């Protein structure tokens, strides 16, 4: 096995044993990037020089016996996480030259844990998309089939992990942007509870839904990264001062006697039969591990998409008002007066999907429509949240498909926004309710495309998700495959 | 007949509010796409929300404060470093008429 | 037709916190452009606001001082609009759920009292500053002021004249300054006022179309602008025209209001709850804690001065114009036991000296102890009122105690009757003509004798004693 193919815990074992160095690992990762990045295009910005320097420093610390939770491990960052001195584009022309003078809190935390940063990964512009096709910097390809999309919006991070172009990565999830690409690329992706991981320095899409989380090659790595990035941040008002457990404690434990809720509303017409079959098999695996599967109901599921496509654009149109060509980022030179400067800057700086969402959001908040759209959606959101509270009174975790279909072809849905929005149908309720969710690989289609299963739990129950996912991973014995690139 | 939720004039007004502009062709496409999306939103009308308190935050936290302490500001050259145009320590914009 | 003005005022007061409302940048006025900025107040991508607790405390102080009802829970909302001085493209303000409502203040008007309602008080962030280039087609943005905390105080439309508006404004201004939550500096923009003005036929209830007045940066300008605008609207209405709903700017030099030049569009601020901030809960314990730390307010103080010190209402008004002045006066009273005389001296010489040099009472070289000491010396007859004038001036210039000055200048009053009688006898001897005039009934000549005696004693004689002795001796 090549070093870049290993997991965090495998590499940490070797680093501790002195069998390898961070410099070797980092060089291996960049070797892989050099070999496959042309085809995959997972990154917007590569940070080769600083990564090699970080690796050298990590090796020094390891020699002194100061090994931290992630010392010397190359972890890619979605280009939505602000990095001091390194441009942070959010996949947009409007931020193509923006160099933040600050780090996101998660970047600080990873750095303090000794991580090495190979680069910033590609994404749908401002995280608005489900395919990584709306990026100003080009399309990312699914490593399992280069004609297909990797999912989105964190498609670059998912593809980078799947293609071994990093050991793990961070993404952000507003309506499924971690779990959906994780499923489509065959890796583990977790969206933590809202308020669990700091949003400071995460370029905002929809502030009440956004959450940062890890992409990893297995559940153990997910626990390792979560241990580093979770925790209260006084720089964020919505950060929750709740104690963070050691997530590794939840690994390798059984799930005997657990009640697993299967929401009937998630097994609907339109779901791909191969996806459904793979997910149904996970139910058997869970039962085989001693869990009891029961049917639960989330009656407002069919309204999630409508609620999401009002709430998220409403917050987004306001969050994106700061991109006005005044303080940073792209400015059109064509505007003769202020109004023209604003309009031409924003018209040229944003892509079509971002504009579409700004328009929906502006409309939903505008005078005369607020009650019918934004307020109504926020009320239905309350009911969706209540559905989950009631379901979790009956079960410990909920099990659903992560996506209705495997990865679709590049260009297949770009002209049909509604069709594109439907790819998030199983993931957005989680964000509306603020609960944690994890997507774990659960098999392959006949065409060799990965399928993911999603587990959900109540607020701050990430430990429970890790315990369940780890038990599932052990019992399912999903065949280890690597994409051929 | 197809249902209309938003007219081209309304789209133009919303675009102005959002400081966006569209060419004629783009305008057609956007109006039709927005209309489809808004029609989909009609679904919400089916839900009885009488007396339901809207939820605007995923987690109900209250009273998050910072103390009244002055911390470090950025050096002005750093504040202005990303500015498309700056002069005399200020961000420069096309003249604003009040 | 007789018209009645209906006026409501919106006041923005910058709060005297050290740091901004949502970040740690300084709020100090007058720094070089963009030196008090950070990623948060610059509205950079991904940064988040955290509320300065003191802003809430200051808001609660004002709410209590203006008899508002405090709501248990309030929210922040985003007010969305594009402007170069607004870096996020929205202002964080409060909309649907303000923290304080239904308050009032009493103002003194034409010797009576009038109660003016306060609709609401809320917290928000200030915007930056935009400067225009005279020579180039450019404007410049300084974001130092962005995020300085403000409270907005909205009055009910209870005000019926420019004079009432000015009285209300003064009342709020002195209250804010007394509470120590705003420096009240109108020139630097720490205290700003916008007005909504409309006219309606006297005796009717419905409001007329209103104009919004801006750019009035002094009490005088507010009053002048309102007077002008009331006349203007009256002229329009009497001419059969209609008042247009618009924003009008006060032009101080021309003494007129004019409609804003730029194209004004119908605002649609698209307020919605800010998802980055959490609700503020103000419980009874917090309110009680702040209430117990509230200082005595100007009106209460004024009434107490009149009642306890028996001084005229006007004097009480002058002496309570600032907390520092009132404290100074009360200290002089405490040390001298002479409230009326103390009031005369503070309002007379002390304020005159200070005003001449535009100094604040807190910088007064005469300590309350010195002034009280001087008052005691007058009362004891050690120095005359005239001497005291000289002493107070000297105290102000040198900062020395009255005793020291009296010794230096030899300013001790002659109270020895025998010595004075001797001097008076000499004066009578030297001026026989005047003596016979006086004795012949020309009483005016008495003043001549007083003057002569004063001259002979170099002004050191006690005037009362001179009077008594002269009368006796001239009577022969
Ligand atoms: Zn700041």
CSV table of C-alpha atoms in Angstrom, one decimal, chain C residues 232-378:
chain,number,residue,atom,x,y,z
C,232,UNK,CA,-43.5,75.1,4.4
C,233,UNK,CA,-46.1,72.4,4.8
C,234,UNK,CA,-48.7,74.9,5.9
C,235,UNK,CA,-47.9,77.0,2.8
C,236,UNK,CA,-48.2,74.0,0.6
C,237,UNK,CA,-51.5,72.9,2.1
C,238,UNK,CA,-53.0,76.4,2.2
C,239,UNK,CA,-52.1,76.7,-1.5
C,240,UNK,CA,-54.2,73.7,-2.1
C,241,UNK,CA,-51.2,71.5,-2.7
C,242,UNK,CA,-50.2,68.2,-1.2
C,243,UNK,CA,-47.2,67.3,1.0
C,244,UNK,CA,-45.1,64.7,-0.6
C,245,UNK,CA,-43.8,61.8,1.5
C,246,UNK,CA,-40.0,62.3,1.2
C,247,UNK,CA,-36.8,62.7,3.1
C,248,UNK,CA,-35.7,66.4,3.4
C,249,UNK,CA,-32.3,67.6,4.4
C,250,UNK,CA,-31.8,70.7,6.6
C,251,UNK,CA,-29.5,73.3,5.0
C,252,UNK,CA,-28.1,75.2,7.9
C,253,UNK,CA,-26.6,78.1,5.9
C,254,UNK,CA,-29.7,78.7,3.7
C,255,UNK,CA,-32.0,78.0,6.6
C,256,UNK,CA,-34.3,75.8,4.5
C,257,UNK,CA,-35.1,72.1,4.1
C,258,UNK,CA,-34.8,70.6,0.6
C,259,UNK,CA,-35.7,67.2,-0.8
C,260,UNK,CA,-32.7,64.8,-1.2
C,261,UNK,CA,-31.0,65.1,-4.5
C,262,UNK,CA,-30.3,61.4,-5.1
C,263,UNK,CA,-33.1,59.4,-6.5
C,264,UNK,CA,-35.0,58.1,-3.5
C,265,UNK,CA,-36.5,54.7,-3.9
C,266,UNK,CA,-39.2,52.9,-1.9
C,267,UNK,CA,-37.3,51.1,0.8
C,268,UNK,CA,-37.7,47.4,1.2
C,269,UNK,CA,-35.4,46.5,4.0
C,270,UNK,CA,-36.3,42.8,4.0
C,271,UNK,CA,-35.9,42.5,7.8
C,272,UNK,CA,-35.5,39.0,9.1
C,273,UNK,CA,-34.1,37.6,12.4
C,274,UNK,CA,-30.3,37.5,12.3
C,275,UNK,CA,-29.3,33.8,12.4
C,276,UNK,CA,-25.8,34.7,13.6
C,277,UNK,CA,-27.1,36.2,16.9
C,278,UNK,CA,-29.1,34.5,19.6
C,279,UNK,CA,-32.0,36.0,21.6
C,280,UNK,CA,-31.2,38.3,24.5
C,281,UNK,CA,-33.1,37.5,27.7
C,282,UNK,CA,-33.4,40.3,30.2
C,283,UNK,CA,-34.6,38.8,33.5
C,284,UNK,CA,-35.8,40.6,36.6
C,285,UNK,CA,-32.5,40.1,38.5
C,286,UNK,CA,-30.6,41.9,35.7
C,287,UNK,CA,-33.1,44.8,35.7
C,288,UNK,CA,-33.0,45.1,39.5
C,289,UNK,CA,-29.2,45.2,39.4
C,290,UNK,CA,-29.1,48.0,36.9
C,291,UNK,CA,-32.0,49.8,38.5
C,292,UNK,CA,-30.1,49.9,41.8
C,293,UNK,CA,-27.1,51.5,40.1
C,294,UNK,CA,-29.0,54.2,38.3
C,295,UNK,CA,-28.0,57.7,39.3
C,296,UNK,CA,-30.5,60.4,40.3
C,297,UNK,CA,-31.9,61.8,37.1
C,298,UNK,CA,-31.9,65.5,36.2
C,299,UNK,CA,-35.6,66.1,36.8
C,300,UNK,CA,-35.6,64.4,40.2
C,301,UNK,CA,-32.5,66.3,41.1
C,302,UNK,CA,-34.0,69.6,40.0
C,303,UNK,CA,-37.1,69.0,42.1
C,304,UNK,CA,-35.0,68.0,45.1
C,305,UNK,CA,-32.8,71.1,44.8
C,306,UNK,CA,-35.9,73.4,44.8
C,307,UNK,CA,-37.5,71.5,47.7
C,308,UNK,CA,-34.4,70.9,49.9
C,309,UNK,CA,-32.3,74.0,49.1
C,310,UNK,CA,-35.1,76.4,48.6
C,311,UNK,CA,-33.6,77.8,45.4
C,312,UNK,CA,-35.5,79.1,42.4
C,313,UNK,CA,-36.6,76.6,39.7
C,314,UNK,CA,-34.4,78.5,37.3
C,315,UNK,CA,-31.3,78.1,39.5
C,316,UNK,CA,-32.0,74.5,40.0
C,317,UNK,CA,-32.2,74.0,36.2
C,318,UNK,CA,-28.8,75.7,35.7
C,319,UNK,CA,-27.2,73.8,38.6
C,320,UNK,CA,-28.3,70.4,37.3
C,321,UNK,CA,-27.3,71.0,33.7
C,322,UNK,CA,-24.7,68.3,34.3
C,323,UNK,CA,-24.1,65.7,36.9
C,324,UNK,CA,-20.6,67.2,37.6
C,325,UNK,CA,-22.0,70.7,38.2
C,326,UNK,CA,-24.7,69.4,40.4
C,327,UNK,CA,-22.2,67.4,42.4
C,328,UNK,CA,-19.9,70.5,42.7
C,329,UNK,CA,-22.8,72.6,43.9
C,330,UNK,CA,-23.9,70.1,46.5
C,331,UNK,CA,-20.4,69.7,47.9
C,332,UNK,CA,-20.2,73.5,48.3
C,333,UNK,CA,-23.6,73.4,50.1
C,334,UNK,CA,-22.5,70.6,52.3
C,335,UNK,CA,-19.3,72.4,53.4
C,336,UNK,CA,-20.8,75.9,53.7
C,337,UNK,CA,-24.4,75.2,54.9
C,338,UNK,CA,-25.5,78.1,52.7
C,339,UNK,CA,-27.5,76.7,49.7
C,340,UNK,CA,-28.7,80.1,48.4
C,341,UNK,CA,-25.4,81.9,48.6
C,342,UNK,CA,-23.6,78.9,47.2
C,343,UNK,CA,-26.1,78.9,44.2
C,344,UNK,CA,-25.3,82.5,43.6
C,345,UNK,CA,-21.6,82.0,43.6
C,346,UNK,CA,-21.6,78.9,41.5
C,347,UNK,CA,-23.9,80.4,38.9
C,348,UNK,CA,-22.2,83.7,39.1
C,349,UNK,CA,-18.5,83.9,39.2
C,350,UNK,CA,-17.7,80.2,38.9
C,351,UNK,CA,-19.7,79.6,35.7
C,352,UNK,CA,-18.6,82.9,34.3
C,353,UNK,CA,-14.9,82.2,34.7
C,354,UNK,CA,-15.4,78.7,33.2
C,355,UNK,CA,-17.5,79.9,30.3
C,356,UNK,CA,-15.0,82.6,29.4
C,357,UNK,CA,-12.4,79.9,29.0
C,358,UNK,CA,-14.8,77.2,27.7
C,359,UNK,CA,-13.8,74.9,30.5
C,360,UNK,CA,-15.8,72.2,32.2
C,361,UNK,CA,-16.7,72.3,35.9
C,362,UNK,CA,-14.5,69.2,36.4
C,363,UNK,CA,-11.5,71.4,35.5
C,364,UNK,CA,-12.5,74.2,37.9
C,365,UNK,CA,-9.4,75.4,39.8
C,366,UNK,CA,-11.7,76.5,42.7
C,367,UNK,CA,-12.4,73.5,44.8
C,368,UNK,CA,-15.8,73.2,46.5
C,369,UNK,CA,-13.9,73.4,49.8
C,370,UNK,CA,-12.3,76.7,48.8
C,371,UNK,CA,-15.6,78.2,47.6
C,372,UNK,CA,-17.4,77.0,50.8
C,373,UNK,CA,-14.5,78.5,52.8
C,374,UNK,CA,-14.9,81.8,51.1
C,375,UNK,CA,-18.7,81.8,51.8
C,376,UNK,CA,-18.0,81.2,55.5
C,377,UNK,CA,-15.6,84.1,55.6
C,378,UNK,CA,-18.3,86.4,54.1
